[in-house]
CSV table of C-alpha atoms in Angstrom, one decimal:
chain,number,residue,atom,x,y,z
I,1,MET,CA,19.3,-19.9,-11.2
I,2,GLU,CA,18.2,-17.2,-13.7
I,3,MET,CA,16.3,-14.2,-12.3
I,4,SER,CA,13.1,-13.0,-13.8
I,5,ARG,CA,13.3,-9.7,-15.7
I,6,LYS,CA,10.6,-8.5,-13.3
I,7,ALA,CA,12.5,-9.5,-10.2
I,8,ILE,CA,13.2,-6.7,-7.7
I,9,PRO,CA,16.9,-6.1,-7.5
I,10,TYR,CA,18.6,-6.5,-4.1
I,11,THR,CA,19.1,-3.0,-2.7
I,12,PRO,CA,21.3,-3.0,0.4
I,13,ASN,CA,20.5,-0.4,3.0
I,14,GLN,CA,23.1,1.3,5.2
I,15,LYS,CA,20.7,2.7,7.8
I,16,SER,CA,19.5,1.0,10.9
I,17,LEU,CA,15.7,0.6,11.3
I,18,SER,CA,15.7,3.3,14.0
I,19,GLU,CA,16.9,5.8,11.4
I,20,MET,CA,14.4,4.9,8.7
I,21,THR,CA,11.2,6.5,7.6
I,22,LEU,CA,8.7,3.9,6.4
I,23,MET,CA,6.0,4.1,3.7
I,24,ILE,CA,3.1,1.6,3.4
I,25,VAL,CA,2.3,0.3,-0.1
I,26,SER,CA,-0.7,-2.0,0.0
I,27,THR,CA,-2.8,-4.0,-2.4
I,28,SER,CA,-5.5,-4.4,0.3
I,29,GLY,CA,-8.0,-1.9,-1.2
I,30,VAL,CA,-7.6,0.6,1.6
I,31,HIS,CA,-8.7,4.2,0.9
I,32,LYS,CA,-9.9,7.2,2.8
I,33,VAL,CA,-13.7,7.2,3.3
I,34,ASP,CA,-13.8,10.5,1.4
I,35,GLN,CA,-11.9,9.1,-1.6
I,36,ASP,CA,-13.5,7.3,-4.5
I,37,PRO,CA,-13.8,3.6,-3.6
I,38,PHE,CA,-12.0,1.1,-5.8
I,39,SER,CA,-14.3,-0.4,-8.5
I,40,THR,CA,-15.7,-3.8,-7.7
I,41,ASP,CA,-16.4,-4.6,-11.3
I,42,THR,CA,-14.8,-8.1,-11.4
I,43,ALA,CA,-14.9,-8.2,-15.2
I,44,GLN,CA,-12.4,-5.3,-15.3
I,45,GLY,CA,-11.0,-4.9,-11.9
I,46,ASP,CA,-9.5,-1.6,-10.9
I,47,VAL,CA,-5.9,-0.6,-11.9
I,48,THR,CA,-5.9,2.8,-10.1
I,49,TYR,CA,-4.2,3.6,-6.8
I,50,ARG,CA,-4.9,6.0,-4.0
I,51,VAL,CA,-2.4,8.3,-2.1
I,52,ILE,CA,-3.1,8.2,1.6
I,53,PRO,CA,-1.7,11.2,3.6
I,54,GLY,CA,0.9,10.3,6.2
I,55,ASP,CA,-1.1,12.0,9.0
I,56,VAL,CA,-4.3,10.0,8.2
I,57,GLN,CA,-6.2,8.6,11.2
I,58,ALA,CA,-7.2,5.0,11.2
I,59,ALA,CA,-10.9,6.0,11.6
I,60,GLU,CA,-10.7,7.9,8.3
I,61,LEU,CA,-9.9,4.6,6.4
I,62,THR,CA,-12.0,1.8,4.9
I,63,VAL,CA,-11.6,-1.0,2.4
I,64,THR,CA,-13.3,-1.6,-0.9
I,65,HIS,CA,-12.2,-4.8,-2.7
I,66,ALA,CA,-13.6,-6.9,-5.5
I,67,ALA,CA,-12.1,-10.2,-4.5
I,68,PRO,CA,-14.6,-12.9,-3.5
I,69,LYS,CA,-15.2,-13.0,0.3
I,70,GLU,CA,-13.7,-16.5,0.6
I,71,HIS,CA,-10.5,-15.1,-1.0
I,72,TYR,CA,-10.4,-11.8,1.0
I,73,ASN,CA,-12.9,-11.2,3.7
I,74,THR,CA,-12.9,-7.4,4.4
I,75,ASP,CA,-14.8,-7.7,7.6
I,76,ALA,CA,-11.7,-7.6,9.9
I,77,PRO,CA,-10.0,-4.7,8.1
I,78,LYS,CA,-13.2,-2.7,8.3
I,79,GLU,CA,-13.2,-3.4,12.0
I,80,ASP,CA,-9.5,-2.6,12.5
I,81,ILE,CA,-7.7,-1.2,9.5
I,82,ASN,CA,-4.4,-1.9,11.1
I,83,CYS,CA,-4.6,-5.6,10.3
I,84,VAL,CA,-3.9,-4.7,6.6
I,85,PHE,CA,-2.7,-1.1,6.9
I,86,PRO,CA,-0.7,-0.9,10.2
I,87,ILE,CA,-0.7,2.9,10.5
I,88,ASP,CA,-1.2,2.9,14.2
I,89,ARG,CA,1.3,0.1,14.9
I,90,LEU,CA,4.0,2.0,12.9
I,91,ARG,CA,3.3,5.2,14.8
I,92,GLU,CA,3.8,3.2,18.0
I,93,LEU,CA,7.1,2.0,16.7
I,94,ALA,CA,8.1,5.5,15.9
I,95,GLU,CA,7.2,6.7,19.4
I,96,GLN,CA,9.3,3.9,20.9
I,97,GLY,CA,12.2,4.9,18.6
I,98,SER,CA,12.2,1.6,16.8
I,99,ILE,CA,11.8,3.5,13.5
I,100,GLN,CA,12.4,7.1,12.6
I,101,GLY,CA,8.9,7.8,11.5
I,102,LEU,CA,6.3,7.5,8.8
I,103,ALA,CA,6.5,8.9,5.3
I,104,GLU,CA,4.4,11.9,4.3
I,105,LYS,CA,2.2,9.6,2.1
I,106,HIS,CA,1.3,6.0,1.6
I,107,ILE,CA,0.0,4.2,-1.5
I,108,THR,CA,-2.8,1.7,-1.8
I,109,MET,CA,-4.4,-0.2,-4.7
I,110,MET,CA,-6.7,-3.1,-5.1
I,111,GLY,CA,-4.8,-6.3,-5.8
I,112,TYR,CA,-7.7,-8.1,-7.5
I,113,ALA,CA,-7.6,-6.8,-11.1
I,114,MET,CA,-7.4,-8.6,-14.4
I,115,LYS,CA,-5.6,-6.0,-16.5
I,116,LEU,CA,-2.1,-7.2,-15.6
I,117,LYS,CA,-0.4,-5.7,-18.6
I,118,GLN,CA,-1.8,-2.2,-17.7
I,119,ILE,CA,-0.8,-2.7,-14.0
I,120,ASN,CA,2.7,-3.6,-15.0
I,121,GLU,CA,3.1,-0.9,-17.7
I,122,VAL,CA,1.2,2.0,-16.2
I,123,THR,CA,0.1,1.6,-12.5
I,124,ILE,CA,3.3,0.1,-11.1
I,125,PRO,CA,5.6,2.7,-12.8
I,126,ALA,CA,3.3,5.5,-11.4
I,127,ILE,CA,3.5,4.0,-7.9
I,128,VAL,CA,7.3,3.7,-8.2
I,129,LYS,CA,7.5,7.5,-9.0
I,130,GLU,CA,5.3,8.2,-5.9
I,131,VAL,CA,7.6,6.1,-3.7
I,132,VAL,CA,10.8,7.7,-5.0
I,133,ARG,CA,9.3,11.2,-4.6
I,134,SER,CA,8.3,10.3,-1.0
I,135,LYS,CA,12.0,9.9,0.0
I,136,ALA,CA,11.0,7.1,2.3
I,137,ASP,CA,13.9,4.9,3.4
I,138,ALA,CA,11.9,1.7,3.2
I,139,VAL,CA,8.5,0.4,2.1
I,140,LEU,CA,6.3,-1.9,4.0
I,141,LEU,CA,4.3,-4.0,1.6
I,142,THR,CA,0.9,-5.4,2.7
I,143,ALA,CA,-1.8,-7.3,1.1
I,144,GLY,CA,-5.4,-8.2,1.9
């Protein structure tokens, strides 16, 4: 079976989960309430991303997303952000010693955007740089 050129290469990890620092990367449209919301212009979508500080509190977060409600209903994440951005659950795992801790930042974007070429050529490489600079041992990917 031939792999796609855009496939993520297998990257073995030598650390146990209890030694790992985790970073959340999400397409759920989560952002801090004091950050610019994602654009809900469905004709264009939004190809930007937001950096979320690692010490953010769940109450400081909200969701803005352009996807139709039947595709992604944001009511539940607005009630409990942890269902799409499990910041509190990861902190609990760190307190229990199941993971080492959380990264100094997390990355979010809105997954409903029509400019796929721009996302692949501009947004994703920028996010990859943020992830590499974070020195996180692993990334937890979430979607809305």
